[in-house]
Every structure is written in structure tokens, then in C-alpha cells.
């Protein structure tokens, strides 16, 4: 949906008329001066035509509602559809509020009828007559035909919108639709983020406290173990040393008594002869050592040290030393670290390629408006003396865009050629490629519009364009100098080549499609054009020689 | 009021294409836009999203992966951010809790389609050990948006009846209430609730909705409208006729003859259908301009329109076939994507329309429809009976049509002195075989006890009262415009009386919530039943037809300043309607008096009657 916004205050508008009026109302210093004479003349006129108008209004309403009930047409009651209906019914019920009717609403601002008056609705502009109707909008006062004043809203004496104390009045479409809230399509949204954070915080704090405590123990454990090793790296924990290790372990945390536990707290299996009790060296609780359920595990201390970013044992013993850590301790201490680590890890190739794509896309998106602008200048100058600078600019920008597009294309292709093992990543890859192709399709089209313009412009050009040659040096990355052809020529030819190859690709795709759908009659013309394209491509390649693209 | 715009606004908010109001600079929006997002949905939100947006729209907002939250085979990709859009049902919450315990993605934005319980939110907060959640919002897109003015609840099970046909199942009532309140919040309306006086179902729903609105007055505190919007809750049983009549407009016909579920039409039943057309998308909200223009056209006009469409396509093809030079080639390639889209759309609609006309031809639907309309609109018992008997014996009329006719007869002439439904039921029972696994006789019996003359308001048939008889006499003189579309739905009469401020308080009372000030005190805001409403939300309990959707669309288009939105528990066709009635009869829910008036001749039907008793 295209939206009109006020150039001064950026308020969004529905129609041109509304904008017009908004400009008059909000951004004009001139006060509306009322002419006494015209007003009195006007009120007389109104008085005269009033009876007639009301009648016609009624008939229109009956007509409109007649449409929606074909069977029930006989009992349409004219009087109940009259405009002053709302307040009238209120009186019947003995309301204490002073009664306002349509007549009480000011008419000072009404536009007076002039000959050849047309409906003020911008798109309508019907001549106002008895047949089309000639009605003042009670709010803005402008004159409209029947069709564009079929709306009702509540107005106060000063013809201002007021849902509480107003009376029902007939208004125009624009006033009705520009009433506050009419165009509000943003439904209710409740933001619970703050509440959520508040609920989460105590939990997180607790978690962190816990993690810190366990981490400290673990660090202590590792350091005392490693200092123990450094004393005597050669031995393989002889029996007395093993006892020493236990002593170190028990120093860190008080071990839970074996008798207290009958089931493993993690997997809830009953301890028995095969399912032995073990102690987690970090929390001291009893867990099982079943490797399938992964309730606890012997982990080498230098692995743990690496995970915690601390110094492990300097000297490695002959047999690696490990220490037992249970699942819940591992989670509390490590999963947060792992999470942050994964988030900041270097991007996988797929995402790297995607970032390149995004960068190129931003470049294309930001240069595109510039290109459109220069194109418009060129179009305006068509036929007259063409500004050489403008042409050069356009060529330059276009070249840049085409190069970026080519790069974009090649990256998206290489992205789609990556081999991935995980199904989800493959889907991701497919979708990114799809979006990239779509993006290219949309943005390449306007680029093709230029050559025609340029051709006509070139006829007017005299002499070689030095400046564009200089500019071309900037794109050294893409354009290599050769003896035979100038830089600009090469670039042009390359662009042609890109276009042709793309077309060839599309056409061969279409041939395949036609074969699949068994539409053999479509194939011969397609193939002939394919041959023609091949010829053209060969010719260009020939011209370019060594400068042709690698792909 | 526009359901579609509100819903797509929500979707834009979720996908992040809607910049936050002034909080972030443009640069951050640009960066966020490019960050790859994963969209996690649940069963309900999948259909909500699919009704209003397309994959390419999601792709353009960098949503490159869409998955269900209950899918456990997803792999860890912590470089990506994730958008979760779910209904706050216990299952989905559980899945979310598990997801957050071991987050597969780097960060999470949570969106719920409805109000989430505080305890559930706490559970989620406690499971978020990694502080991965960055945003939690409630958006109220909790409805299936079929057309801009038509919504559906999207119940998992079609049956809404509890232990009695005038009571709800807890699930259906809860879901309907949630949908209705979501619609009210999405459209920002705090309505006056009116309901069918003779229906317990609608009164119960009115009560629930009103209760929810009262529970959270600050939430429903909107800009005061000129006249309070009306939420009109109706019951299907007061108009059992419309679902039984064969509709003749495009969208309605496709639903009646082929069936539309979540905007998808299954065409694999058509002989020799091309593989890409086996399941097509027929959406009144996205993309398909031709359908949006023609969905309310009647079958005759549709033929002409589709011919035009095909001609337009052919001229394009002709332009494309004589490709002689490279220039032609270029032009062709430029136009090609657009052209292929057109080609796909043309073949889709041509297939659909030709299938429709084949069905009309093969099943003798013109004759059936003529008789249906005569049953619904005229009072000529003997003639109608004779016609039905003829049709019941003709072999090429489908079983469905026969059941429909007998059902219509039963409803129409229930009070007639020569009422001979038993004989017709007997004839129907001899039909071989019952193709869709339902018993027509049972269905009709439960129809009569569900929506028989005693159960519904009078006045759905033309020619019941003295005056309307006189009126139909006049109509006879004038001649009828179109024999197949004579019947006017009850909804259009109800709406016209509501819009004219002439709705009877006795038949459609205002739900008294005990809060709203009485009329006498503040007339401008108080309950003035005669004030003409400008915004109306109609909800029909027990199903709505596309024919009624057309009526609403017509009123919206034809009466400026009035906006009506129509909704229901389900969008039904005659098959759904009858099947559902048959299911009620199986459950033994309906024990109706009309059955005692019937006499049974065959073993079959007496056994059926015993079952019912």
C-alpha cells in the first residue's frame, strides 16, 4: 500500500484530499476570515434547499439499505433513517443532556455553491447538480456529491469530532476516514520483556552464584592435583598416591555418605552390584557412573582446565589424571560458557558467504537510488543536448552495479555449491540461494533499461570520453588493462557477456522444462534462440579474448 | 476494520520488517534485517502464518528456516537468532521450556498469539538459564484470516457440541473465546455484545467473552468510537437452510464441491490432473489478483471473466512465441517470470472452473439447485414432493444432493398437513451405497431435532406469514431474476435490521455485564439499542458458509461507513454440516420429539431409531 505523508510533519494520510486539508489546517498561518454577507446569503440558500436535501439523503439511504435485503424491502421506514435519528431517540428516553441536532452544528465554514461546482473529492470531480447531489460535509464544509457524503459521525457545535457529546452529522469520506483511529491497523501488542527479565533475574543470580562456587572448587581441585603431579610426574599413581588423591578430592568438598543414597539422583536407577556408587568431585554427591546415561564421567583435568581457561598441570604425567564430575555440575559450570563460546565462535563457511552477500546487497541497495536518479536525468534530457557528465555518471554507476551484481551472483552460486552434511543447513543454504536469485532478478531489470538510453545518447557524443576512462581505473579489481581494447569497451563487452550467459542459462532451463512437460512444439524456437545466443557469446568472447570472465 | 491488515501487521512485527518506534536507529535495523533468523512455530500458528503470508515474504525478511518447535531433530546453530511464534498452549509451552534449557540458537524472541498465564511465563523465565531470550511479546493474531472480512477459529476437532447439542465442549468454547477476544484486540474494538436469545450456545460464548473483557479493562481501553461496535453472536441452528443450498459463487462453489482447507484445495480427485495442480492454493488474501476479483462472481459471470483472462494470456503467449531477434529474446527473458506466474495462475483457475462445470453437468446440479431454491423460497408442497421423489430415483444425482433435498423438505414442510418425510427417508434409505460413511437418514433426523421449527426462530422461509405470502405473489408477477439464487440468507436480514437500528431486543438481547452504565445516565455512551452501529463483528456458532461471507463483503462494499467482519468456529459446506449432524446422532446426543412422529417401515431405519433413543 502506497502511503502519502505530509512533507512537513510526516503524518501519514490516506488521500490527497486529506493531505491538502491537513496542509491547510495545520501548516497555514492565514486565518479563515468569514464574510458576514456570504454567510447570511448562504444560510438562506441552505434553508431553501434543506427540505429537498434531507429528502434526497433519506432516499439514498433507503436505496443503499434496500440493496442488502431483497426480500424485506417493503418495510423500509424512511423516518428512522433520517439523520437526526440518534439524538431523537435519546430524547424519547428522557435524557438530561441538552439535545443537539444537526442544525445546532455550525455552518459558518460551509463552502458556498458556485456555478460549475465540482465534487471536492479529488478522484470524483463530478459536476454537482440535483441529480448527483450537492451536499456540504458538516465537518470540513466542502461540497460533495451524494456518493462521497454517505458517512456519519458525531460532531459538536463547532463542527469538531466528539464521540461523547456530539450529534450525528453527515460528513464526507475524507473526514470520516481521517478521523483519529480509523487507519489504525496496529492491533494491541503487550510487551512482557520487562516482566520476563524481572522473573528471570533471581533465577539467573542464583545460577551464577552456584556456578561460581562450583567453578572455584573445580579450579582448586585442578590446581592442587597439578601441583601434586609436578612434584613427581613420573609415577603412575601408586596405591599410596591414590589414597593421597582421595585426600585432595575430599579436602575440596565433603563427600556425601554412601548410605544416604539408594537411587542415582540423575537417572533414578537403583544402585546395585553392577550400578556402582561414585562421588562427584565437585559437589560431593553420589551418582552412578553409567556411561550410557552420562550421569557422571571421568574427565581429564587438562581438558577441564582448557574449558575453564586456566593453567593446567605444567608437566604431563605418563597416565593422564582425570577427575569425576556429575552431569548437573557440568551443566552449571560449562553450559553457559559453551553457549557464549558457540555464539562468538568464527562463522561457518555458509554464514561467511552469507555475510558477503549481505554486504554486496547493501551496496547494491544504496547505489540503486543514485542510478535511478541519473537515469531520470537522462530521460528528461532525451532528444535535447545530453549532458555528457550525466551520461558518464550513469555509465559509471551502472558499471559498478553490474559488477557488484556479478559478484553477488558468483558468491551466491558458490554458496549453493558448498557441500553440507546437516539437513537443516542444507535447507538454509537452499533458501538463501532462492532469496538471492529473487533479489538479483528484481534488481537486474532496471539495469537493462540503460543501454537503449545510452545508445541514443552516444549518437550525440563527440570524441572519446576521457573522464570515464579515468573513472574506470577505480575499478581496477574488475578491469584489467589490455592493449587491444580500452577499459570501457571491455567493461561493456563483459556486461553483454554476463547478460547473454544469463539468458542462455534461463533459456536452457526453459528447454528442459518444456521437455519435461512434453511440450515439444515449444522446443524448436527455444533451441534456435539458444544457437543464436551461443553465436553471440562466441563473438563477444572472441572480442574480449583473454579478458573474458573465468566462469 | 480489516482483519488482514491487522494480522499482517502482527506478522511484520514478528519478522522484524516493522522498525521499532524510534527506539533503534536506522543502522541497527539494517543490521538486524540481514541477520539470519529461524522461525519456530507450533501446529496452530503454522496455519495462522500460512494464511496471511508467503514464503518469499519471509525470505525477504531474512527468515531462511521455518520449523516447528516440537521438532526434535533440529540441529545446533548458535550463530542464528530465533523467532518463536506460538499459541500459549501447554504443549507448546513445554516444548519452549525444553528448547530454552538447551538453546539451539543464539538468541530468542518470543511472541505469543494470546494472553499467556503468569505461571507459564514464570516457567519459561526459569528455564532460560542462558539469558537467550531478548524479547517477549503478546500479539493477538490468534485467528485464521480467510478473507479480509472473514475469520475462522481453526479448531482441531470439528465437533463443538458437548454432552448436549446446546452445550459446548470445553475446548471449543475456550478456543472460540480466545479467538474472539484476540479479534477484538487486533481490531481494537470494545463491543456491545448481542446474542441469539434462543440459543444457549451463543449466550454462553457471550458470557465468556464479556467476562474476559471485564477481567482486563485497561487492555480494552480504546479510543471511544462514535457508536459502540457490536459483537453479534448467532447460532447456526437458526438458519439451517443456507448451508444446505447449493451456492453459485466462485469461492463458495469451490468449497461446496471440492472443499477448501486453510486456503488449499485438493485437486487430486480430478481425473488426469497435472501433478503440479494436485494441490493448489486459493487465497483471498495473498497474491492471486484474479481470484480476489472473481471470488464473489456467480458461475455465469465467472465463465465470461475466465475467458477474458485466458484471452489475455493468449495474446501474451503470441507475443512470446515469435521470438526472432536477440531483442525479442531479451524482452522475453525480462517478462518471463511474470509470464510464468500468469501461466500458472491461468491453468490453475481454468482447471478449477472446468472441474466445477464438469461436476455441475455430471451431477445434475442445475436441476437440484432449482428444486432447492423452490423448497427454500416458494410454498408448493405437492409439486416439490413430486420433484423430490423423481430426483431420489434418478441414478446420476449424487447421494449428497439427495440428502440435502430431503433435509430441506423436512425443514420446510415440517408444519404442513401432508408432511411425508418418513416416505422420503424410506426412499433415501434404499439408496446404494452411502459413499462417505454417513447415514443420511440419521443426519436428517438429528437435523430436525437440532434445528427443527421448535428450536429455531421463525421466519427463515419466505411465504410462512400472511404478508410474505402476498409479497411472494407480487414477486411471482415480477418474475425472478435468477432461479438459482433466489434465496436470501437470514444473515443479510439480521444485519440489515441491525444496521438500521431496528433489531429486536427480545430476539437479540444485549449481554448485560452489569458494568456498562445504563442508558438513562449517559445517553451518548449508554446502551441505545436503536443507535445504528458502524462496526459490527458477527460470529456464527456452528459454522459459516462462504455464501454468507459474500453477503457481508457485499454490504461492506455497498454501504459506505459500515464495516462488518464475519467469523465462525468453522467455514462449512453442506457435507461438513450434514456429517457433523450425523456425528451428533451417533453420539446419541439428540433425543428429539420429531422422531415420535415418524413411522418406520424398514428394519434398517428402526434399528437406527433405536440407536438414537
Short mmCIF file of C-alpha atoms in Angstrom, two decimals, chain B residues 212-476:
data_model
loop_
_atom_site.label_atom_id
_atom_site.label_comp_id
_atom_site.label_asym_id
_atom_site.label_seq_id
_atom_site.Cartn_x
_atom_site.Cartn_y
_atom_site.Cartn_z
CA UNK B 212 -12.66 -11.73 29.63
CA UNK B 213 -13.24 -8.15 28.60
CA UNK B 214 -14.27 -7.21 32.13
CA UNK B 215 -11.28 -9.02 33.59
CA UNK B 216 -8.82 -6.67 31.95
CA UNK B 217 -10.47 -3.30 31.45
CA UNK B 218 -7.20 -1.47 30.84
CA UNK B 219 -6.43 -3.74 27.91
CA UNK B 220 -9.69 -2.91 26.21
CA UNK B 221 -9.45 0.78 26.85
CA UNK B 222 -9.53 2.08 23.30
CA UNK B 223 -10.34 5.38 21.72
CA UNK B 224 -14.04 5.94 22.19
CA UNK B 225 -15.92 5.38 18.95
CA UNK B 226 -18.93 7.40 17.81
CA UNK B 227 -21.12 4.43 18.41
CA UNK B 228 -20.04 1.29 20.23
CA UNK B 229 -19.22 -1.59 17.89
CA UNK B 230 -21.49 -4.60 18.10
CA UNK B 231 -20.40 -8.18 18.55
CA UNK B 232 -23.31 -10.24 17.33
CA UNK B 233 -23.18 -13.90 18.30
CA UNK B 234 -25.55 -16.04 16.26
CA UNK B 235 -26.33 -19.71 16.24
CA UNK B 236 -26.25 -21.85 13.11
CA UNK B 237 -29.45 -23.63 14.15
CA UNK B 238 -31.50 -20.53 13.38
CA UNK B 239 -30.55 -20.76 9.75
CA UNK B 240 -30.05 -24.40 8.80
CA UNK B 241 -31.11 -23.59 5.24
CA UNK B 242 -28.11 -21.70 3.91
CA UNK B 243 -25.57 -24.49 4.35
CA UNK B 244 -27.91 -26.88 2.59
CA UNK B 245 -28.39 -24.79 -0.52
CA UNK B 246 -26.01 -25.08 -3.42
CA UNK B 247 -24.13 -21.78 -3.74
CA UNK B 248 -23.30 -20.38 -7.15
CA UNK B 249 -20.42 -18.02 -6.47
CA UNK B 250 -16.83 -18.98 -7.13
CA UNK B 251 -15.28 -19.28 -3.68
CA UNK B 252 -18.41 -20.83 -2.22
CA UNK B 253 -18.76 -23.32 -5.08
CA UNK B 254 -15.17 -24.47 -4.79
CA UNK B 255 -15.70 -25.07 -1.09
CA UNK B 256 -19.03 -26.83 -1.64
CA UNK B 257 -17.89 -29.11 -4.45
CA UNK B 258 -14.18 -29.58 -3.78
CA UNK B 259 -13.53 -28.29 -0.27
CA UNK B 260 -11.08 -25.61 0.85
CA UNK B 261 -8.99 -26.27 3.95
CA UNK B 262 -6.68 -23.48 5.09
CA UNK B 263 -6.76 -21.93 1.62
CA UNK B 264 -5.72 -25.17 -0.01
CA UNK B 265 -7.78 -27.15 -2.46
CA UNK B 266 -7.05 -30.77 -3.11
CA UNK B 267 -7.50 -31.48 -6.80
CA UNK B 268 -6.01 -34.96 -6.88
CA UNK B 269 -9.53 -36.37 -7.21
CA UNK B 270 -9.81 -34.89 -10.70
CA UNK B 271 -9.01 -37.45 -13.36
CA UNK B 272 -5.83 -36.66 -15.39
CA UNK B 273 -4.85 -33.67 -13.31
CA UNK B 274 -1.32 -32.42 -13.85
CA UNK B 275 1.00 -33.19 -10.93
CA UNK B 276 1.71 -29.54 -10.09
CA UNK B 277 -2.02 -28.90 -9.79
CA UNK B 278 -2.83 -31.71 -7.38
CA UNK B 279 -2.96 -29.33 -4.51
CA UNK B 280 -3.45 -25.65 -5.20
CA UNK B 281 -3.52 -22.57 -3.07
CA UNK B 282 -6.65 -20.50 -3.37
CA UNK B 283 -6.20 -17.47 -1.22
CA UNK B 284 -8.41 -14.46 -0.86
CA UNK B 285 -5.68 -12.58 0.92
CA UNK B 286 -2.39 -13.01 -0.86
CA UNK B 287 -1.05 -12.78 -4.36
CA UNK B 288 -3.81 -14.07 -6.56
CA UNK B 289 -5.42 -10.96 -8.02
CA UNK B 290 -7.71 -12.83 -10.34
CA UNK B 291 -9.24 -14.78 -7.50
CA UNK B 292 -9.63 -11.70 -5.36
CA UNK B 293 -11.57 -10.08 -8.17
CA UNK B 294 -13.69 -13.07 -9.03
CA UNK B 295 -14.30 -14.89 -5.76
CA UNK B 296 -17.80 -13.44 -5.37
CA UNK B 297 -18.83 -13.69 -9.02
CA UNK B 298 -21.61 -16.08 -9.83
CA UNK B 299 -20.93 -19.02 -12.03
CA UNK B 300 -22.23 -17.44 -15.22
CA UNK B 301 -20.16 -14.27 -14.88
CA UNK B 302 -17.22 -16.35 -13.83
CA UNK B 303 -17.23 -18.14 -17.16
CA UNK B 304 -17.01 -14.84 -19.03
CA UNK B 305 -14.28 -13.49 -16.74
CA UNK B 306 -12.14 -16.54 -17.02
CA UNK B 307 -12.46 -16.43 -20.79
CA UNK B 308 -11.16 -12.89 -20.74
CA UNK B 309 -8.32 -13.98 -18.53
CA UNK B 310 -7.39 -16.77 -20.91
CA UNK B 311 -7.54 -14.39 -23.89
CA UNK B 312 -5.24 -12.01 -22.11
CA UNK B 313 -2.88 -14.87 -21.52
CA UNK B 314 -3.04 -15.97 -25.12
CA UNK B 315 -2.12 -12.57 -26.51
CA UNK B 316 0.89 -12.63 -24.24
CA UNK B 317 1.82 -16.10 -25.42
CA UNK B 318 1.51 -15.00 -29.02
CA UNK B 319 3.85 -12.11 -28.36
CA UNK B 320 6.24 -14.51 -26.82
CA UNK B 321 6.20 -17.20 -29.44
CA UNK B 322 7.55 -15.14 -32.32
CA UNK B 323 10.99 -14.57 -30.96
CA UNK B 324 13.19 -13.73 -33.89
CA UNK B 325 15.93 -11.50 -32.76
CA UNK B 326 18.07 -11.04 -29.73
CA UNK B 327 15.97 -8.03 -28.79
CA UNK B 328 12.83 -10.14 -28.68
CA UNK B 329 14.75 -12.64 -26.68
CA UNK B 330 15.80 -10.04 -24.14
CA UNK B 331 12.30 -8.75 -23.75
CA UNK B 332 11.03 -12.27 -23.35
CA UNK B 333 13.52 -13.09 -20.65
CA UNK B 334 12.62 -9.91 -18.81
CA UNK B 335 8.94 -10.72 -18.89
CA UNK B 336 9.44 -14.38 -18.30
CA UNK B 337 8.99 -14.65 -14.52
CA UNK B 338 5.86 -12.56 -14.66
CA UNK B 339 4.65 -14.57 -17.60
CA UNK B 340 5.23 -17.86 -15.91
CA UNK B 341 3.33 -16.68 -12.87
CA UNK B 342 0.42 -15.72 -15.10
CA UNK B 343 0.57 -19.06 -16.90
CA UNK B 344 0.47 -20.93 -13.60
CA UNK B 345 -2.45 -18.91 -12.38
CA UNK B 346 -4.40 -19.28 -15.61
CA UNK B 347 -4.01 -23.04 -15.70
CA UNK B 348 -4.98 -23.24 -12.04
CA UNK B 349 -8.21 -21.35 -12.49
CA UNK B 350 -9.08 -23.00 -15.78
CA UNK B 351 -8.65 -26.41 -14.18
CA UNK B 352 -10.79 -25.37 -11.25
CA UNK B 353 -13.59 -23.86 -13.27
CA UNK B 354 -13.70 -26.69 -15.76
CA UNK B 355 -13.85 -29.17 -12.90
CA UNK B 356 -16.69 -27.19 -11.36
CA UNK B 357 -18.65 -27.17 -14.58
CA UNK B 358 -17.95 -30.86 -15.09
CA UNK B 359 -19.39 -31.57 -11.66
CA UNK B 360 -22.40 -29.36 -12.31
CA UNK B 361 -23.04 -31.25 -15.52
CA UNK B 362 -22.34 -34.75 -14.21
CA UNK B 363 -24.33 -34.49 -11.03
CA UNK B 364 -27.28 -32.63 -12.49
CA UNK B 365 -26.73 -29.79 -10.07
CA UNK B 366 -28.77 -27.28 -12.04
CA UNK B 367 -31.95 -29.30 -11.56
CA UNK B 368 -31.09 -29.97 -7.92
CA UNK B 369 -30.41 -26.32 -7.26
CA UNK B 370 -33.64 -25.24 -8.89
CA UNK B 371 -35.59 -27.58 -6.67
CA UNK B 372 -33.63 -26.47 -3.60
CA UNK B 373 -34.44 -22.87 -4.29
CA UNK B 374 -38.08 -23.72 -4.83
CA UNK B 375 -38.13 -25.52 -1.48
CA UNK B 376 -36.48 -22.60 0.24
CA UNK B 377 -38.46 -19.79 -1.33
CA UNK B 378 -41.85 -20.99 -2.54
CA UNK B 379 -44.75 -22.70 -0.86
CA UNK B 380 -45.82 -25.53 -3.13
CA UNK B 381 -45.77 -28.73 -1.15
CA UNK B 382 -47.22 -31.20 -3.57
CA UNK B 383 -45.18 -30.11 -6.52
CA UNK B 384 -41.95 -30.11 -4.54
CA UNK B 385 -42.66 -33.53 -3.10
CA UNK B 386 -43.23 -34.97 -6.55
CA UNK B 387 -39.99 -33.44 -7.80
CA UNK B 388 -38.02 -34.84 -4.88
CA UNK B 389 -39.40 -38.27 -5.46
CA UNK B 390 -38.34 -38.11 -9.09
CA UNK B 391 -34.84 -36.95 -8.18
CA UNK B 392 -34.45 -39.55 -5.45
CA UNK B 393 -34.93 -42.23 -8.04
CA UNK B 394 -32.67 -40.79 -10.67
CA UNK B 395 -29.30 -42.55 -10.71
CA UNK B 396 -26.91 -39.79 -11.71
CA UNK B 397 -27.74 -37.44 -8.85
CA UNK B 398 -25.24 -37.78 -6.04
CA UNK B 399 -26.18 -39.12 -2.66
CA UNK B 400 -25.20 -35.83 -1.05
CA UNK B 401 -27.65 -33.90 -3.19
CA UNK B 402 -30.45 -36.28 -2.31
CA UNK B 403 -29.79 -35.98 1.39
CA UNK B 404 -29.71 -32.21 1.05
CA UNK B 405 -33.06 -32.17 -0.72
CA UNK B 406 -34.78 -34.40 1.78
CA UNK B 407 -33.30 -32.38 4.62
CA UNK B 408 -34.60 -29.18 3.07
CA UNK B 409 -38.00 -30.74 2.61
CA UNK B 410 -38.03 -31.84 6.23
CA UNK B 411 -37.22 -28.35 7.45
CA UNK B 412 -39.55 -26.60 5.06
CA UNK B 413 -42.77 -28.55 5.37
CA UNK B 414 -42.48 -29.73 8.95
CA UNK B 415 -45.73 -27.97 9.76
CA UNK B 416 -47.53 -28.93 6.57
CA UNK B 417 -50.61 -31.13 6.86
CA UNK B 418 -49.35 -33.56 4.24
CA UNK B 419 -45.84 -33.77 5.66
CA UNK B 420 -44.46 -37.03 4.31
CA UNK B 421 -40.85 -37.15 5.41
CA UNK B 422 -40.98 -40.84 6.50
CA UNK B 423 -41.74 -41.91 2.97
CA UNK B 424 -38.86 -39.87 1.64
CA UNK B 425 -36.49 -41.15 4.30
CA UNK B 426 -37.52 -44.63 3.32
CA UNK B 427 -36.67 -43.87 -0.28
CA UNK B 428 -33.36 -42.37 0.79
CA UNK B 429 -32.53 -45.39 2.85
CA UNK B 430 -32.77 -47.60 -0.19
CA UNK B 431 -30.09 -45.61 -1.93
CA UNK B 432 -26.95 -47.58 -2.55
CA UNK B 433 -24.37 -47.13 -1.17
CA UNK B 434 -23.59 -44.48 1.42
CA UNK B 435 -20.34 -43.32 -0.03
CA UNK B 436 -18.89 -41.07 2.66
CA UNK B 437 -19.62 -43.24 5.62
CA UNK B 438 -22.52 -41.32 6.97
CA UNK B 439 -26.13 -42.23 7.32
CA UNK B 440 -28.35 -39.71 5.60
CA UNK B 441 -31.43 -40.77 7.49
CA UNK B 442 -29.80 -40.28 10.85
CA UNK B 443 -28.38 -36.97 9.83
CA UNK B 444 -31.75 -35.65 8.75
CA UNK B 445 -33.40 -36.78 11.93
CA UNK B 446 -30.81 -35.06 14.05
CA UNK B 447 -31.07 -32.00 11.82
CA UNK B 448 -34.78 -31.79 12.60
CA UNK B 449 -34.18 -32.05 16.30
CA UNK B 450 -31.19 -29.66 16.17
CA UNK B 451 -32.79 -27.01 14.05
CA UNK B 452 -36.41 -28.01 13.66
CA UNK B 453 -39.23 -25.49 13.80
CA UNK B 454 -39.46 -25.67 17.59
CA UNK B 455 -35.80 -24.98 18.05
CA UNK B 456 -35.28 -22.03 15.80
CA UNK B 457 -36.71 -18.59 15.35
CA UNK B 458 -39.47 -18.45 12.81
CA UNK B 459 -39.18 -16.62 9.59
CA UNK B 460 -36.36 -18.19 7.68
CA UNK B 461 -38.61 -19.32 4.91
CA UNK B 462 -40.31 -16.96 2.58
CA UNK B 463 -44.06 -17.47 2.46
CA UNK B 464 -44.62 -18.52 6.03
CA UNK B 465 -46.54 -15.50 7.17
CA UNK B 466 -49.55 -13.98 5.53
CA UNK B 467 -47.82 -10.82 4.38
CA UNK B 468 -44.82 -12.52 2.93
CA UNK B 469 -47.18 -14.81 1.06
CA UNK B 470 -48.74 -11.77 -0.50
CA UNK B 471 -45.27 -10.49 -1.20
CA UNK B 472 -44.19 -13.64 -2.91
CA UNK B 473 -47.32 -13.33 -5.01
CA UNK B 474 -46.03 -9.98 -6.24
CA UNK B 475 -42.64 -11.45 -6.84
CA UNK B 476 -44.24 -14.11 -8.95
#
